[in-house]
């Protein structure tokens, strides 16, 4: 009912619509309209009520409500219907919440978005900081028919799609991808991606791609242990806030386009897209894998997305995981 009321108000643009007209169109009482309007107001929708003239939608909060996300998307698989979008005010981790849904049979394209995560998880056992209403934290469920060994390509595809999604909104933001899937601005991390799978040795059941972006965090919002290595879009965008709704829609649209492209033409395009935003290849780096640290030049990616590192003496080796430090 709330979504239908919002739709009617949106269609009216800057004009008012009376409670009576809404009630007639939706086949409910005026009291029911009034109650739903109160509930929308308490969720942050700015709705003006004028006696005798009716209601007018003046402002929409920058919260990641399913109706707002769905309205801004023309997706065919990912978040392609309102019922595929789950929104939480708070959850421990959107990847964990989506895992339960996936195990209960949720369809491909289901997404979980949270305004706040209390136990956000990062790669290599690290945590991910997600304070309420400031960043974007969401996870996407996919069920491609694919060998588990090919999943790293999906992570690269995601990094490229998220970068493109951010660039659609902020074309001048100097954002690039550090292998495999960290998005950095001027050397500081602004977005991380955590891909988790459920698979047998050679059969993938599902893939959960979790994306965390520091959007409107101010310097004082970051805990001291990460404020030298992390940044936010706000900080790199002349301290100007960006619509989280707009960014989320743009990223989901890019993800949907890329995934459908993968389904129709295979993974060939992924490395090309990733390389458009690469800030790793051609650089001197160190790669940390478990307790080892290997220095060399990042020269290329293998067809399966592994990093090819050339060491001092000229030997080239492929690495499928690890943490890159750009020198
Ligand atoms: C990393 O760079 O280490 C990956 C960070 C991934 C964070 C996102 S936020 C949404 C999703 N839920 C999680 O618990 N983690 C991912």
Tab-separated table of C-alpha atoms and ligand atoms in Angstrom:
chain	number	residue	atom	x	y	z
A	1	UNK	CA	0.000	0.000	0.000
A	2	UNK	CA	2.819	2.402	0.884
A	3	UNK	CA	4.457	1.791	-2.483
A	4	UNK	CA	1.182	2.389	-4.288
A	5	UNK	CA	0.625	5.645	-2.404
A	6	UNK	CA	4.161	6.769	-3.254
A	7	UNK	CA	3.561	5.924	-6.887
A	8	UNK	CA	0.397	8.038	-6.968
A	9	UNK	CA	2.196	10.959	-5.331
A	10	UNK	CA	5.146	10.655	-7.716
A	11	UNK	CA	2.828	10.669	-10.707
A	12	UNK	CA	1.354	13.930	-9.442
A	13	UNK	CA	4.776	15.577	-9.410
A	14	UNK	CA	4.665	18.900	-7.567
A	15	UNK	CA	0.837	18.863	-7.414
A	16	UNK	CA	-1.309	17.715	-4.498
A	17	UNK	CA	-3.580	14.704	-4.433
A	18	UNK	CA	-6.455	14.444	-2.015
A	19	UNK	CA	-6.838	11.587	0.427
A	20	UNK	CA	-10.248	10.944	-1.044
A	21	UNK	CA	-8.927	10.562	-4.591
A	22	UNK	CA	-6.167	8.225	-3.402
A	23	UNK	CA	-8.613	6.163	-1.368
A	24	UNK	CA	-10.901	5.859	-4.427
A	25	UNK	CA	-8.040	4.822	-6.738
A	26	UNK	CA	-6.675	2.240	-4.316
A	27	UNK	CA	-10.044	0.952	-3.064
A	28	UNK	CA	-9.307	1.641	0.630
A	29	UNK	CA	-10.585	4.058	3.265
A	30	UNK	CA	-9.238	7.588	3.777
A	31	UNK	CA	-8.164	6.502	7.264
A	32	UNK	CA	-6.010	3.787	5.743
A	33	UNK	CA	-4.419	6.366	3.428
A	34	UNK	CA	-3.781	8.665	6.400
A	35	UNK	CA	-2.165	5.846	8.430
A	36	UNK	CA	0.110	4.856	5.555
A	37	UNK	CA	1.101	8.475	4.998
A	38	UNK	CA	2.048	8.737	8.702
A	39	UNK	CA	4.144	5.593	8.372
A	40	UNK	CA	5.906	6.972	5.271
A	41	UNK	CA	6.598	10.229	7.113
A	42	UNK	CA	8.094	8.368	10.037
A	43	UNK	CA	10.459	6.614	7.573
A	44	UNK	CA	11.737	9.967	6.389
A	45	UNK	CA	9.526	10.692	3.366
A	46	UNK	CA	8.750	14.375	3.337
A	47	UNK	CA	5.040	14.570	2.545
A	48	UNK	CA	3.232	17.854	2.883
A	49	UNK	CA	-0.399	17.637	4.019
A	50	UNK	CA	-2.689	20.590	3.361
A	51	UNK	CA	-6.237	20.608	4.638
A	52	UNK	CA	-8.758	20.213	1.784
A	53	UNK	CA	-6.053	20.041	-0.953
A	54	UNK	CA	-4.412	16.805	0.075
A	55	UNK	CA	-0.887	15.427	0.055
A	56	UNK	CA	2.253	16.287	-1.904
A	57	UNK	CA	5.583	14.457	-2.064
A	58	UNK	CA	8.322	16.968	-1.317
A	59	UNK	CA	11.353	14.818	-0.557
A	60	UNK	CA	12.530	11.232	-0.457
A	61	UNK	CA	15.101	10.112	2.160
A	62	UNK	CA	18.437	8.776	0.930
A	63	UNK	CA	17.755	5.318	2.316
A	64	UNK	CA	18.045	2.160	0.299
A	65	UNK	CA	14.376	1.183	0.389
A	66	UNK	CA	13.431	-1.544	-2.102
A	67	UNK	CA	10.794	0.684	-3.749
A	68	UNK	CA	13.368	3.423	-4.399
A	69	UNK	CA	15.971	0.997	-5.735
A	70	UNK	CA	13.498	-0.872	-7.904
A	71	UNK	CA	12.149	2.357	-9.370
A	72	UNK	CA	15.608	3.372	-10.598
A	73	UNK	CA	16.452	0.064	-12.285
A	74	UNK	CA	15.826	-1.622	-15.617
A	75	UNK	CA	17.429	-4.897	-14.579
A	76	UNK	CA	16.435	-8.288	-15.970
A	77	UNK	CA	18.085	-10.630	-13.448
A	78	UNK	CA	19.643	-8.825	-10.494
A	79	UNK	CA	17.057	-7.095	-8.280
A	80	UNK	CA	14.706	-7.251	-11.256
A	81	UNK	CA	11.552	-7.353	-9.113
A	82	UNK	CA	10.600	-5.691	-5.843
A	83	UNK	CA	10.281	-9.116	-4.197
A	84	UNK	CA	13.958	-9.857	-4.862
A	85	UNK	CA	15.164	-6.913	-2.766
A	86	UNK	CA	15.524	-7.375	1.001
A	87	UNK	CA	16.255	-4.310	3.081
A	88	UNK	CA	17.515	-4.400	6.684
A	89	UNK	CA	18.087	-1.481	9.016
A	90	UNK	CA	20.759	-3.547	10.675
A	91	UNK	CA	22.210	-6.996	10.178
A	92	UNK	CA	25.492	-8.649	11.086
A	93	UNK	CA	26.540	-9.205	7.471
A	94	UNK	CA	24.510	-9.020	4.264
A	95	UNK	CA	26.524	-11.976	2.919
A	96	UNK	CA	25.439	-14.070	5.912
A	97	UNK	CA	21.800	-12.959	5.623
A	98	UNK	CA	21.777	-13.779	1.919
A	99	UNK	CA	23.401	-17.145	2.551
A	100	UNK	CA	20.387	-18.165	4.670
A	101	UNK	CA	18.013	-16.980	1.955
A	102	UNK	CA	20.033	-18.847	-0.690
A	103	UNK	CA	19.922	-22.044	1.307
A	104	UNK	CA	16.172	-21.623	1.630
A	105	UNK	CA	15.942	-21.583	-2.182
A	106	UNK	CA	15.915	-17.827	-2.920
A	107	UNK	CA	16.102	-17.228	-6.668
A	108	UNK	CA	19.054	-15.895	-8.580
A	109	UNK	CA	19.109	-12.108	-8.536
A	110	UNK	CA	17.983	-11.809	-4.903
A	111	UNK	CA	19.829	-9.039	-3.085
A	112	UNK	CA	20.181	-8.048	0.570
A	113	UNK	CA	20.886	-4.425	1.436
A	114	UNK	CA	21.627	-3.151	4.942
A	115	UNK	CA	21.782	0.396	6.254
A	116	UNK	CA	24.208	-0.881	8.894
A	117	UNK	CA	26.248	-4.045	9.422
A	118	UNK	CA	27.363	-5.004	12.894
A	119	UNK	CA	29.702	-7.791	11.750
A	120	UNK	CA	30.617	-6.860	8.177
A	121	UNK	CA	33.201	-9.295	6.829
A	122	UNK	CA	36.124	-8.613	4.521
A	123	UNK	CA	38.587	-10.713	2.534
A	124	UNK	CA	41.237	-12.797	4.259
A	125	UNK	CA	39.308	-12.920	7.539
A	126	UNK	CA	39.236	-9.161	8.044
A	127	UNK	CA	36.255	-7.100	9.160
A	128	UNK	CA	34.443	-4.406	7.183
A	129	UNK	CA	33.257	-1.221	8.864
A	130	UNK	CA	29.657	-0.264	7.909
A	131	UNK	CA	28.158	2.511	10.091
A	132	UNK	CA	24.416	3.288	9.732
A	133	UNK	CA	23.231	5.185	6.658
A	134	UNK	CA	26.662	6.313	5.446
A	135	UNK	CA	27.909	3.592	3.153
A	136	UNK	CA	26.409	1.046	0.825
A	137	UNK	CA	26.501	-2.586	1.927
A	138	UNK	CA	24.777	-5.187	-0.155
A	139	UNK	CA	25.067	-8.731	-1.455
A	140	UNK	CA	23.889	-10.363	-4.670
A	141	UNK	CA	22.921	-13.999	-5.181
A	142	UNK	CA	23.843	-15.625	-8.502
A	143	UNK	CA	23.485	-19.201	-9.633
A	144	UNK	CA	25.538	-19.441	-12.843
A	145	UNK	CA	26.482	-22.827	-14.250
A	146	UNK	CA	30.204	-22.557	-13.871
A	147	UNK	CA	33.161	-24.494	-12.507
A	148	UNK	CA	34.055	-23.302	-8.974
A	149	UNK	CA	37.576	-22.525	-10.237
A	150	UNK	CA	36.185	-19.828	-12.506
A	151	UNK	CA	34.618	-17.781	-9.713
A	152	UNK	CA	37.579	-15.367	-9.431
A	153	UNK	CA	36.515	-13.997	-12.797
A	154	UNK	CA	33.206	-13.012	-11.251
A	155	UNK	CA	35.018	-10.989	-8.649
A	156	UNK	CA	36.939	-9.160	-11.357
A	157	UNK	CA	33.710	-8.625	-13.279
A	158	UNK	CA	32.149	-7.147	-10.147
A	159	UNK	CA	35.090	-4.800	-9.548
A	160	UNK	CA	34.788	-3.464	-13.107
A	161	UNK	CA	30.984	-3.145	-12.934
A	162	UNK	CA	31.087	-1.334	-9.577
A	163	UNK	CA	33.762	1.054	-10.863
A	164	UNK	CA	31.693	1.768	-13.957
A	165	UNK	CA	28.573	2.217	-11.793
A	166	UNK	CA	30.355	4.803	-9.642
A	167	UNK	CA	31.817	6.519	-12.727
A	168	UNK	CA	28.333	6.867	-14.257
A	169	UNK	CA	27.428	9.073	-11.297
A	170	UNK	CA	30.816	10.747	-10.764
A	171	UNK	CA	32.751	10.612	-14.057
A	172	UNK	CA	35.751	12.562	-12.751
A	173	UNK	CA	36.392	10.499	-9.623
A	174	UNK	CA	39.915	9.037	-10.038
A	175	UNK	CA	38.960	5.526	-8.970
A	176	UNK	CA	40.855	2.395	-10.001
A	177	UNK	CA	41.076	-1.336	-9.250
A	178	UNK	CA	43.880	-2.904	-7.252
A	179	UNK	CA	44.045	-6.625	-8.017
A	180	UNK	CA	41.909	-8.487	-7.525
A	181	UNK	CA	39.020	-6.332	-6.422
A	182	UNK	CA	39.823	-3.393	-4.177
A	183	UNK	CA	38.675	-0.022	-5.444
A	184	UNK	CA	41.071	2.751	-4.501
A	185	UNK	CA	41.105	6.504	-4.829
A	186	UNK	CA	44.560	8.092	-4.532
A	187	UNK	CA	45.894	4.951	-2.894
A	188	UNK	CA	43.141	4.626	-0.287
A	189	UNK	CA	40.440	2.004	-0.246
A	190	UNK	CA	36.886	3.119	-0.960
A	191	UNK	CA	35.218	-0.202	-1.806
A	192	UNK	CA	35.791	-3.881	-1.075
A	193	UNK	CA	34.213	-6.996	-2.552
A	194	UNK	CA	33.829	-10.348	-0.839
A	195	UNK	CA	32.749	-13.281	-3.000
A	196	UNK	CA	31.662	-16.451	-1.244
A	197	UNK	CA	30.538	-19.683	-2.849
A	198	UNK	CA	28.735	-22.859	-1.998
A	199	UNK	CA	30.127	-25.610	-4.171
A	200	UNK	CA	31.062	-29.246	-4.537
A	201	UNK	CA	34.409	-30.075	-6.128
A	202	UNK	CA	33.134	-29.375	-9.605
A	203	UNK	CA	29.645	-28.023	-9.159
A	204	UNK	CA	28.795	-24.518	-8.071
A	205	UNK	CA	25.546	-24.217	-6.103
A	206	UNK	CA	25.563	-20.501	-5.665
A	207	UNK	CA	27.717	-17.422	-5.537
A	208	UNK	CA	27.243	-14.534	-3.134
A	209	UNK	CA	28.931	-11.297	-4.076
A	210	UNK	CA	29.131	-8.795	-1.203
A	211	UNK	CA	29.949	-5.180	-1.966
A	212	UNK	CA	30.841	-2.521	0.593
A	213	UNK	CA	31.363	1.125	-0.373
A	214	UNK	CA	32.375	4.060	1.807
A	215	UNK	CA	30.052	6.719	0.446
A	216	UNK	CA	29.230	9.643	2.745
A	217	UNK	CA	31.617	8.921	5.624
A	218	UNK	CA	33.437	11.960	7.027
A	219	UNK	CA	36.976	11.762	8.376
A	220	UNK	CA	35.736	11.449	11.955
A	221	UNK	CA	33.439	8.548	11.018
A	222	UNK	CA	36.378	6.211	10.359
A	223	UNK	CA	37.873	4.266	13.251
A	224	UNK	CA	41.527	5.259	13.855
A	225	UNK	CA	42.870	1.893	12.709
A	226	UNK	CA	41.680	2.470	9.136
A	227	UNK	CA	41.596	6.240	8.696
A	228	UNK	CA	45.003	6.285	6.977
A	229	UNK	CA	44.241	3.496	4.520
A	230	UNK	CA	40.560	4.099	3.785
A	231	UNK	CA	38.687	6.960	2.196
A	232	UNK	CA	35.132	7.752	1.132
A	233	UNK	CA	33.504	9.105	-1.991
A	234	UNK	CA	32.430	12.150	0.054
A	235	UNK	CA	36.032	12.929	1.024
A	236	UNK	CA	37.275	12.545	-2.563
A	237	UNK	CA	34.357	14.486	-4.044
A	238	UNK	CA	35.179	17.897	-2.542
A	239	UNK	CA	33.427	16.954	0.689
A	240	UNK	CA	30.098	16.770	-1.134
A	241	UNK	CA	27.509	14.127	-0.287
A	242	UNK	CA	26.398	11.736	-2.998
A	243	UNK	CA	23.022	10.024	-3.279
A	244	UNK	CA	23.402	6.456	-2.050
A	245	UNK	CA	20.227	5.548	-3.899
A	246	UNK	CA	21.583	6.822	-7.209
A	247	UNK	CA	24.889	5.021	-6.729
A	248	UNK	CA	23.231	1.752	-5.721
A	249	UNK	CA	20.946	1.810	-8.760
A	250	UNK	CA	23.785	2.619	-11.112
A	251	UNK	CA	25.946	-0.195	-9.701
A	252	UNK	CA	23.131	-2.748	-9.770
A	253	UNK	CA	22.343	-1.800	-13.358
A	254	UNK	CA	25.992	-2.312	-14.354
A	255	UNK	CA	26.091	-5.625	-12.492
A	256	UNK	CA	22.953	-6.804	-14.264
A	257	UNK	CA	24.294	-5.729	-17.665
A	258	UNK	CA	27.630	-7.485	-17.044
A	259	UNK	CA	26.067	-10.661	-15.737
A	260	UNK	CA	23.719	-10.913	-18.704
A	261	UNK	CA	26.628	-10.251	-21.015
A	262	UNK	CA	28.515	-13.092	-19.326
A	263	UNK	CA	25.497	-15.394	-19.785
A	264	UNK	CA	25.192	-14.602	-23.461
A	265	UNK	CA	28.822	-14.343	-24.590
A	266	UNK	CA	30.950	-15.994	-21.892
A	267	UNK	CA	33.759	-14.486	-19.789
A	268	UNK	CA	35.926	-13.091	-22.630
A	269	UNK	CA	35.027	-9.447	-21.982
A	270	UNK	CA	35.755	-9.489	-18.236
A	271	UNK	CA	39.523	-8.967	-18.388
A	272	UNK	CA	39.142	-6.173	-20.933
A	273	UNK	CA	36.653	-4.356	-18.696
A	274	UNK	CA	38.804	-4.904	-15.600
A	275	UNK	CA	41.907	-3.591	-17.386
A	276	UNK	CA	40.106	-0.329	-18.241
A	277	UNK	CA	40.273	0.607	-14.558
A	278	UNK	CA	43.393	-1.333	-13.542
A	279	UNK	CA	45.936	0.447	-11.356
A	280	UNK	CA	48.038	-2.678	-10.684
A	281	UNK	CA	49.511	-3.896	-13.957
A	282	UNK	CA	52.805	-2.348	-14.934
A	283	UNK	CA	53.566	-1.416	-11.296
A	284	UNK	CA	56.158	-2.635	-8.856
A	285	UNK	CA	54.323	-4.396	-6.057
A	286	UNK	CA	54.691	-6.717	-3.144
A	287	UNK	CA	52.295	-9.596	-2.790
A	288	UNK	CA	51.536	-10.998	0.625
A	289	UNK	CA	50.397	-14.587	0.614
A	290	UNK	CA	50.026	-16.164	4.031
A	291	UNK	CA	53.431	-15.512	5.613
A	292	UNK	CA	55.343	-14.912	2.375
A	293	UNK	CA	56.043	-11.597	0.791
A	294	UNK	CA	57.011	-11.587	-2.874
A	295	UNK	CA	58.308	-8.517	-4.669
A	296	UNK	CA	58.121	-7.971	-8.391
A	297	UNK	CA	56.325	-6.253	-11.252
A	298	UNK	CA	52.680	-7.040	-11.924
A	299	UNK	CA	52.806	-7.755	-15.637
A	300	UNK	CA	49.458	-9.229	-16.638
A	301	UNK	CA	46.443	-11.339	-15.727
A	302	UNK	CA	46.065	-14.966	-16.779
A	303	UNK	CA	42.887	-15.885	-18.696
A	304	UNK	CA	41.376	-17.026	-15.371
A	305	UNK	CA	42.164	-13.749	-13.630
A	306	UNK	CA	45.337	-14.772	-11.750
A	307	UNK	CA	48.021	-12.144	-11.294
A	308	UNK	CA	51.232	-12.715	-13.251
A	309	UNK	CA	54.185	-11.408	-11.323
A	310	UNK	CA	57.658	-10.992	-12.748
A	311	UNK	CA	60.345	-11.310	-10.135
A	312	UNK	CA	63.723	-9.564	-10.192
A	313	UNK	CA	65.533	-12.331	-11.999
A	314	UNK	CA	62.871	-12.377	-14.720
A	315	UNK	CA	60.883	-15.446	-13.677
A	316	UNK	CA	57.137	-15.131	-14.047
A	317	UNK	CA	54.696	-16.768	-11.657
A	318	UNK	CA	50.890	-16.809	-11.423
A	319	UNK	CA	49.101	-16.050	-8.168
A	320	UNK	CA	45.449	-16.783	-7.536
A	321	UNK	CA	45.152	-14.956	-4.227
A	322	UNK	CA	47.009	-12.576	-1.980
A	323	UNK	CA	47.149	-8.981	-0.901
A	324	UNK	CA	48.879	-6.512	-3.206
A	325	UNK	CA	50.766	-3.473	-1.949
A	326	UNK	CA	51.492	-0.945	-4.662
A	327	UNK	CA	55.007	0.485	-4.329
B	1	LIG	C1	37.318	-6.616	1.498
B	1	LIG	O1	37.816	-5.714	0.837
B	1	LIG	O2	37.993	-7.163	2.374
B	1	LIG	C2	35.912	-7.047	1.214
B	1	LIG	C3	34.890	-6.222	1.936
B	1	LIG	C4	33.482	-6.637	1.600
B	1	LIG	C5	32.449	-5.914	2.424
B	1	LIG	C6	31.055	-6.218	1.981
B	1	LIG	S1	29.859	-5.171	2.738
B	1	LIG	C7	28.572	-6.150	2.131
B	1	LIG	C8	29.011	-7.590	2.270
B	1	LIG	N1	28.729	-8.104	3.592
B	1	LIG	C9	29.829	-8.396	4.266
B	1	LIG	O3	29.862	-8.864	5.421
B	1	LIG	N2	30.910	-8.146	3.525
B	1	LIG	C10	30.548	-7.625	2.221
